[in-house]
């Protein structure tokens, strides 16, 4: 267990930071800039096609893309692989978290996308559970030729690398990296990065009520050019543990913003979120899964974006009009979320995993809903439902499979419509369903060996 602290005690630190402009500068360095960054933030070998990196329990696997989608060339890395720093395996009783958190960007602007890999379990020197973040640098041959750890002061049980997100948080055109530790601090490393381990300035951010950040979600919420950041985590309100989203507005100065509690009774230590402009009003909306809602039936909370950050909110459940399945305890509606335009109408849609759903009489067989975006945001009207029992979906519904634990919307075949990739775990083949003018279809559905755990 990583060390926790009541971050209400950090209010003094947060106040001191605010009095100095909202930023606490930790270090400054320079890196060589190249004028042609990668076209795609996940094109690791620079061939013009998006690639797919997934990690789990000590491994990172990269599947390289082709003109028609995911290819057959894959490579798996552990900390026993050449050029990868650190030690594989369990160190100090924390397991091996290498690969549990990933973020993609061309961090050094050399034309090849790079992959940041978090490992909150890593022992650094004698510091058990200190955690580390390693950047695997892209190259013409793909990932693996060189890797570098980003700098941080190692502290026992701090779990550095507990969550990652990339984006241009200060709007200067360079990729930045946000890193959470396991005790409540968010570090934002500014570009540029270099393969020698230098970065731009590093700023540190804390909020008084967040006990433990468990996810970072980056995207354009306001209408400016900088990427914004949501911190999802657990806090205390009226001495009760809650689930909340804290907004950090990007810009020359990272500005702490609204703190929204969206579940006041039951925290979730693995929340999922995604930012997309579901109503096309020019502001990005946060969709976040609240799987503990209504005795585990689950829900999706949407925080609408506005000119200064989050504005109004609404909640979608399986009781929302138009949603195919009924809300029952422990369905985990919202366990997986991914956004993309599945029917080419210009509005992002939302894939919602429901791994605990009963299909027929088969408990926890699971499935995925597609909720439509539109002028009023996400809705159940016209939504779609897919499980292993849906005609045309490969395989058969199986009790306990938990199909829908992982889901991604991505235009795999480059035809302009987002396709849906769904799986239950990292070990079995995933189901790929194609998008079209009417949305996701089972026509031509296939199983492929690609886990939908890659970054959004």
PDB file of N, CA, C and O in Angstrom, residues 12-25 203-204 253-254:
ATOM      1  N   UNK A  12      -1.927  24.715   2.936  1.00  0.00           N
ATOM      2  CA  UNK A  12      -0.935  25.761   3.109  1.00  0.00           C
ATOM      3  C   UNK A  12       0.024  25.808   1.948  1.00  0.00           C
ATOM      4  O   UNK A  12       0.402  26.878   1.462  1.00  0.00           O
ATOM      5  N   UNK A  13       0.436  24.625   1.471  1.00  0.00           N
ATOM      6  CA  UNK A  13       1.322  24.560   0.311  1.00  0.00           C
ATOM      7  C   UNK A  13       0.637  25.122  -0.916  1.00  0.00           C
ATOM      8  O   UNK A  13       1.214  25.897  -1.675  1.00  0.00           O
ATOM      9  N   UNK A  14      -0.637  24.719  -1.115  1.00  0.00           N
ATOM     10  CA  UNK A  14      -1.370  25.195  -2.278  1.00  0.00           C
ATOM     11  C   UNK A  14      -1.532  26.700  -2.234  1.00  0.00           C
ATOM     12  O   UNK A  14      -1.438  27.392  -3.252  1.00  0.00           O
ATOM     13  N   UNK A  15      -1.778  27.255  -1.026  1.00  0.00           N
ATOM     14  CA  UNK A  15      -1.919  28.691  -0.895  1.00  0.00           C
ATOM     15  C   UNK A  15      -0.614  29.394  -1.216  1.00  0.00           C
ATOM     16  O   UNK A  15      -0.570  30.402  -1.926  1.00  0.00           O
ATOM     17  N   UNK A  16       0.497  28.849  -0.721  1.00  0.00           N
ATOM     18  CA  UNK A  16       1.796  29.455  -1.005  1.00  0.00           C
ATOM     19  C   UNK A  16       2.093  29.444  -2.488  1.00  0.00           C
ATOM     20  O   UNK A  16       2.624  30.416  -3.040  1.00  0.00           O
ATOM     21  N   UNK A  17       1.724  28.347  -3.143  1.00  0.00           N
ATOM     22  CA  UNK A  17       1.922  28.276  -4.581  1.00  0.00           C
ATOM     23  C   UNK A  17       1.095  29.333  -5.284  1.00  0.00           C
ATOM     24  O   UNK A  17       1.562  30.022  -6.194  1.00  0.00           O
ATOM     25  N   UNK A  18      -0.169  29.505  -4.844  1.00  0.00           N
ATOM     26  CA  UNK A  18      -1.040  30.485  -5.477  1.00  0.00           C
ATOM     27  C   UNK A  18      -0.475  31.890  -5.338  1.00  0.00           C
ATOM     28  O   UNK A  18      -0.570  32.712  -6.251  1.00  0.00           O
ATOM     29  N   UNK A  19       0.129  32.192  -4.196  1.00  0.00           N
ATOM     30  CA  UNK A  19       0.683  33.523  -3.979  1.00  0.00           C
ATOM     31  C   UNK A  19       1.893  33.805  -4.843  1.00  0.00           C
ATOM     32  O   UNK A  19       2.292  34.954  -5.003  1.00  0.00           O
ATOM     33  N   UNK A  20       2.478  32.766  -5.426  1.00  0.00           N
ATOM     34  CA  UNK A  20       3.621  32.969  -6.318  1.00  0.00           C
ATOM     35  C   UNK A  20       3.241  32.722  -7.761  1.00  0.00           C
ATOM     36  O   UNK A  20       4.059  32.333  -8.580  1.00  0.00           O
ATOM     37  N   UNK A  21       1.938  32.893  -8.062  1.00  0.00           N
ATOM     38  CA  UNK A  21       1.515  32.802  -9.449  1.00  0.00           C
ATOM     39  C   UNK A  21       0.967  31.443  -9.826  1.00  0.00           C
ATOM     40  O   UNK A  21       0.727  31.175 -10.986  1.00  0.00           O
ATOM     41  N   UNK A  22       0.774  30.555  -8.835  1.00  0.00           N
ATOM     42  CA  UNK A  22       0.157  29.267  -9.120  1.00  0.00           C
ATOM     43  C   UNK A  22       1.123  28.194  -9.538  1.00  0.00           C
ATOM     44  O   UNK A  22       0.742  27.085  -9.832  1.00  0.00           O
ATOM     45  N   UNK A  23       2.426  28.489  -9.578  1.00  0.00           N
ATOM     46  CA  UNK A  23       3.398  27.517 -10.052  1.00  0.00           C
ATOM     47  C   UNK A  23       4.550  27.418  -9.083  1.00  0.00           C
ATOM     48  O   UNK A  23       5.015  28.421  -8.539  1.00  0.00           O
ATOM     49  N   UNK A  24       5.021  26.217  -8.883  1.00  0.00           N
ATOM     50  CA  UNK A  24       6.205  25.984  -8.071  1.00  0.00           C
ATOM     51  C   UNK A  24       7.262  25.393  -8.979  1.00  0.00           C
ATOM     52  O   UNK A  24       7.156  24.255  -9.408  1.00  0.00           O
ATOM     53  N   UNK A  25       8.262  26.173  -9.338  1.00  0.00           N
ATOM     54  CA  UNK A  25       9.271  25.732 -10.300  1.00  0.00           C
ATOM     55  C   UNK A  25      10.281  24.839  -9.608  1.00  0.00           C
ATOM     56  O   UNK A  25      10.888  25.219  -8.608  1.00  0.00           O
ATOM     57  N   UNK A 203       6.496  22.037 -12.855  1.00  0.00           N
ATOM     58  CA  UNK A 203       5.659  22.695 -11.854  1.00  0.00           C
ATOM     59  C   UNK A 203       4.907  21.646 -11.057  1.00  0.00           C
ATOM     60  O   UNK A 203       4.631  20.550 -11.548  1.00  0.00           O
ATOM     61  N   UNK A 204       4.580  22.000  -9.817  1.00  0.00           N
ATOM     62  CA  UNK A 204       3.958  21.047  -8.906  1.00  0.00           C
ATOM     63  C   UNK A 204       2.630  21.612  -8.422  1.00  0.00           C
ATOM     64  O   UNK A 204       2.528  22.791  -8.079  1.00  0.00           O
ATOM     65  N   UNK A 253       0.489  30.047 -17.388  1.00  0.00           N
ATOM     66  CA  UNK A 253       0.421  29.632 -15.991  1.00  0.00           C
ATOM     67  C   UNK A 253      -0.686  28.596 -15.856  1.00  0.00           C
ATOM     68  O   UNK A 253      -1.812  28.829 -16.311  1.00  0.00           O
ATOM     69  N   UNK A 254      -0.395  27.460 -15.282  1.00  0.00           N
ATOM     70  CA  UNK A 254      -1.421  26.452 -15.032  1.00  0.00           C
ATOM     71  C   UNK A 254      -2.295  26.953 -13.887  1.00  0.00           C
ATOM     72  O   UNK A 254      -1.795  27.205 -12.788  1.00  0.00           O
TER      73      UNK A 254
END
